[in-house]
mmCIF file of C-alpha atoms in Angstrom:
data_model
loop_
_atom_site.group_PDB
_atom_site.id
_atom_site.type_symbol
_atom_site.label_atom_id
_atom_site.label_comp_id
_atom_site.label_asym_id
_atom_site.label_seq_id
_atom_site.Cartn_x
_atom_site.Cartn_y
_atom_site.Cartn_z
ATOM 1 C CA UNK R 102 0.000 0.000 0.000
ATOM 2 C CA UNK R 103 1.253 3.427 -0.973
ATOM 3 C CA UNK R 104 1.134 6.789 0.723
ATOM 4 C CA UNK R 105 -2.231 8.071 1.961
ATOM 5 C CA UNK R 106 -2.787 11.443 0.280
ATOM 6 C CA UNK R 107 -5.338 13.795 1.886
ATOM 7 C CA UNK R 108 -7.877 15.219 -0.578
ATOM 8 C CA UNK R 109 -11.101 17.204 -0.394
ATOM 9 C CA UNK R 110 -14.231 17.584 -2.489
ATOM 10 C CA UNK R 111 -17.168 19.978 -2.482
ATOM 11 C CA UNK R 112 -20.843 19.026 -2.656
ATOM 12 C CA UNK R 113 -22.455 22.284 -3.750
ATOM 13 C CA UNK R 114 -26.165 22.807 -4.438
ATOM 14 C CA UNK R 115 -27.528 25.993 -5.961
ATOM 15 C CA UNK R 116 -30.785 27.740 -5.050
ATOM 16 C CA UNK R 117 -32.663 25.480 -7.484
ATOM 17 C CA UNK R 118 -31.298 22.297 -5.870
ATOM 18 C CA UNK R 119 -28.867 21.489 -8.682
ATOM 19 C CA UNK R 120 -25.477 19.895 -7.957
ATOM 20 C CA UNK R 121 -22.186 21.396 -9.148
ATOM 21 C CA UNK R 122 -20.184 18.792 -11.104
ATOM 22 C CA UNK R 123 -17.032 18.724 -13.198
ATOM 23 C CA UNK R 124 -15.767 16.399 -15.917
ATOM 24 C CA UNK R 125 -12.318 15.225 -14.892
ATOM 25 C CA UNK R 126 -9.557 16.240 -17.272
ATOM 26 C CA UNK R 127 -6.823 14.019 -15.824
ATOM 27 C CA UNK R 128 -6.306 10.584 -14.292
ATOM 28 C CA UNK R 129 -7.751 9.042 -12.316
ATOM 29 C CA UNK R 130 -11.136 8.808 -14.048
ATOM 30 C CA UNK R 131 -10.365 11.299 -16.838
ATOM 31 C CA UNK R 132 -13.528 12.015 -18.833
ATOM 32 C CA UNK R 133 -15.865 10.995 -16.016
ATOM 33 C CA UNK R 134 -18.031 13.350 -13.951
ATOM 34 C CA UNK R 135 -17.505 14.080 -10.255
ATOM 35 C CA UNK R 136 -17.863 16.785 -7.653
ATOM 36 C CA UNK R 137 -15.017 19.321 -7.768
ATOM 37 C CA UNK R 138 -12.045 18.539 -5.576
ATOM 38 C CA UNK R 139 -8.422 17.532 -5.379
ATOM 39 C CA UNK R 140 -5.380 17.007 -3.219
ATOM 40 C CA UNK R 141 -4.674 19.057 -0.134
ATOM 41 C CA UNK R 142 -1.488 21.093 -0.183
ATOM 42 C CA UNK R 143 1.083 20.400 2.549
ATOM 43 C CA UNK R 144 -0.300 21.634 5.901
ATOM 44 C CA UNK R 145 -3.622 22.692 4.267
ATOM 45 C CA UNK R 146 -6.762 21.738 6.180
ATOM 46 C CA UNK R 147 -9.191 19.639 4.115
ATOM 47 C CA UNK R 148 -12.012 22.197 4.431
ATOM 48 C CA UNK R 149 -9.679 24.930 3.135
ATOM 49 C CA UNK R 150 -8.597 22.663 0.263
ATOM 50 C CA UNK R 151 -12.268 22.099 -0.575
ATOM 51 C CA UNK R 152 -12.970 25.836 -0.920
ATOM 52 C CA UNK R 153 -9.799 26.331 -3.003
ATOM 53 C CA UNK R 154 -10.419 23.343 -5.294
ATOM 54 C CA UNK R 155 -14.059 24.268 -5.997
ATOM 55 C CA UNK R 156 -12.935 27.785 -6.954
ATOM 56 C CA UNK R 157 -10.020 26.546 -9.102
ATOM 57 C CA UNK R 158 -12.084 23.959 -10.989
ATOM 58 C CA UNK R 159 -15.354 25.893 -11.407
ATOM 59 C CA UNK R 160 -14.864 29.559 -10.517
ATOM 60 C CA UNK R 161 -17.651 29.196 -7.928
ATOM 61 C CA UNK R 162 -16.978 30.641 -4.450
ATOM 62 C CA UNK R 163 -18.232 28.495 -1.551
ATOM 63 C CA UNK R 164 -18.012 28.099 2.195
ATOM 64 C CA UNK R 165 -17.984 24.752 3.982
ATOM 65 C CA UNK R 166 -21.037 23.853 6.061
ATOM 66 C CA UNK R 167 -20.183 20.342 7.245
ATOM 67 C CA UNK R 168 -18.390 17.105 6.448
ATOM 68 C CA UNK R 169 -20.601 14.804 4.346
ATOM 69 C CA UNK R 170 -18.321 11.778 4.507
ATOM 70 C CA UNK R 171 -14.972 10.260 3.612
ATOM 71 C CA UNK R 172 -13.975 7.837 0.855
ATOM 72 C CA UNK R 173 -10.729 6.192 -0.164
ATOM 73 C CA UNK R 174 -9.779 5.741 -3.806
ATOM 74 C CA UNK R 175 -6.733 4.183 -5.445
ATOM 75 C CA UNK R 176 -4.392 6.726 -7.026
ATOM 76 C CA UNK R 177 -2.722 5.934 -10.376
ATOM 77 C CA UNK R 178 0.728 5.740 -8.743
ATOM 78 C CA UNK R 179 -0.256 3.144 -6.123
ATOM 79 C CA UNK R 180 -0.987 5.675 -3.408
ATOM 80 C CA UNK R 181 -4.415 6.059 -1.800
ATOM 81 C CA UNK R 182 -6.489 9.223 -1.980
ATOM 82 C CA UNK R 183 -8.293 9.844 1.321
ATOM 83 C CA UNK R 184 -11.079 12.211 0.300
ATOM 84 C CA UNK R 185 -13.090 14.294 2.751
ATOM 85 C CA UNK R 186 -16.231 15.476 0.944
ATOM 86 C CA UNK R 187 -17.891 18.580 2.367
ATOM 87 C CA UNK R 188 -21.385 20.001 1.949
ATOM 88 C CA UNK R 189 -20.904 23.615 0.883
ATOM 89 C CA UNK R 190 -23.015 26.732 0.488
ATOM 90 C CA UNK R 191 -22.552 29.415 -2.123
ATOM 91 C CA UNK R 192 -20.487 32.294 -0.733
ATOM 92 C CA UNK R 193 -22.951 35.117 -1.237
ATOM 93 C CA UNK R 194 -25.284 35.903 -4.087
ATOM 94 C CA UNK R 195 -26.913 33.639 -6.651
ATOM 95 C CA UNK R 196 -25.062 30.740 -8.240
ATOM 96 C CA UNK R 197 -22.626 31.810 -10.912
ATOM 97 C CA UNK R 198 -22.381 29.909 -14.165
ATOM 98 C CA UNK R 199 -19.458 27.553 -13.542
ATOM 99 C CA UNK R 200 -16.407 27.847 -15.772
ATOM 100 C CA UNK R 201 -14.116 24.814 -16.076
ATOM 101 C CA UNK R 202 -10.570 25.423 -14.926
ATOM 102 C CA UNK R 203 -7.497 23.670 -13.553
ATOM 103 C CA UNK R 204 -8.061 19.870 -13.784
ATOM 104 C CA UNK R 205 -11.657 20.127 -15.060
ATOM 105 C CA UNK R 206 -12.639 19.825 -18.749
ATOM 106 C CA UNK R 207 -16.225 20.947 -18.139
ATOM 107 C CA UNK R 208 -18.312 22.241 -15.239
ATOM 108 C CA UNK R 209 -22.078 22.568 -14.859
ATOM 109 C CA UNK R 210 -25.078 22.557 -12.543
ATOM 110 C CA UNK R 211 -27.180 19.370 -12.868
ATOM 111 C CA UNK R 212 -30.495 18.046 -11.589
ATOM 112 C CA UNK R 213 -30.835 14.515 -10.216
ATOM 113 C CA UNK R 214 -32.081 13.275 -13.623
ATOM 114 C CA UNK R 215 -29.189 14.977 -15.436
ATOM 115 C CA UNK R 216 -26.699 13.529 -12.927
ATOM 116 C CA UNK R 217 -28.126 10.033 -13.447
ATOM 117 C CA UNK R 218 -27.517 10.374 -17.209
ATOM 118 C CA UNK R 219 -23.814 11.277 -16.824
ATOM 119 C CA UNK R 220 -20.938 8.815 -16.728
ATOM 120 C CA UNK R 221 -19.829 9.273 -13.098
ATOM 121 C CA UNK R 222 -16.626 8.382 -11.287
ATOM 122 C CA UNK R 223 -16.945 5.030 -9.493
ATOM 123 C CA UNK R 224 -18.921 5.216 -6.259
ATOM 124 C CA UNK R 225 -20.108 8.830 -6.552
ATOM 125 C CA UNK R 226 -23.836 8.103 -6.881
ATOM 126 C CA UNK R 227 -23.789 5.654 -3.957
ATOM 127 C CA UNK R 228 -21.941 8.143 -1.729
ATOM 128 C CA UNK R 229 -24.347 10.972 -2.546
ATOM 129 C CA UNK R 230 -27.308 8.672 -1.805
ATOM 130 C CA UNK R 231 -25.740 7.368 1.415
ATOM 131 C CA UNK R 232 -24.955 10.876 2.637
ATOM 132 C CA UNK R 233 -28.421 12.173 1.713
ATOM 133 C CA UNK R 234 -27.111 14.898 -0.600
ATOM 134 C CA UNK R 235 -28.480 14.006 -4.049
ATOM 135 C CA UNK R 236 -29.719 17.030 -6.021
ATOM 136 C CA UNK R 237 -33.453 17.732 -6.437
#
């Protein structure tokens, strides 16, 4: 087993109950849809990494409300990503149109039906169901 790398993701719903998602531009799971997130920087708290990653990948400013849950995923290099996923609120004002940046190829707001039609990273749907945070 490789090194355990701390990561963070943001579960962000807009005022219409849509979920913010990105299409991954790099491994692992390039081309698949997920919530925005990524690795924590050295000495960066996971909730701070969540806010930074959501902004870098979508241009959407958020604040963390609470921890939704934690998952572990295999990294391409044999390490293990330990991902803290946080429920987030928009940081003031209405939801901005997301703009893909950093590691994301695309970013959008989706309803539950739209999410179900996307090709998602492994385990995402089950986690969102289990944590009670599926979009409307």
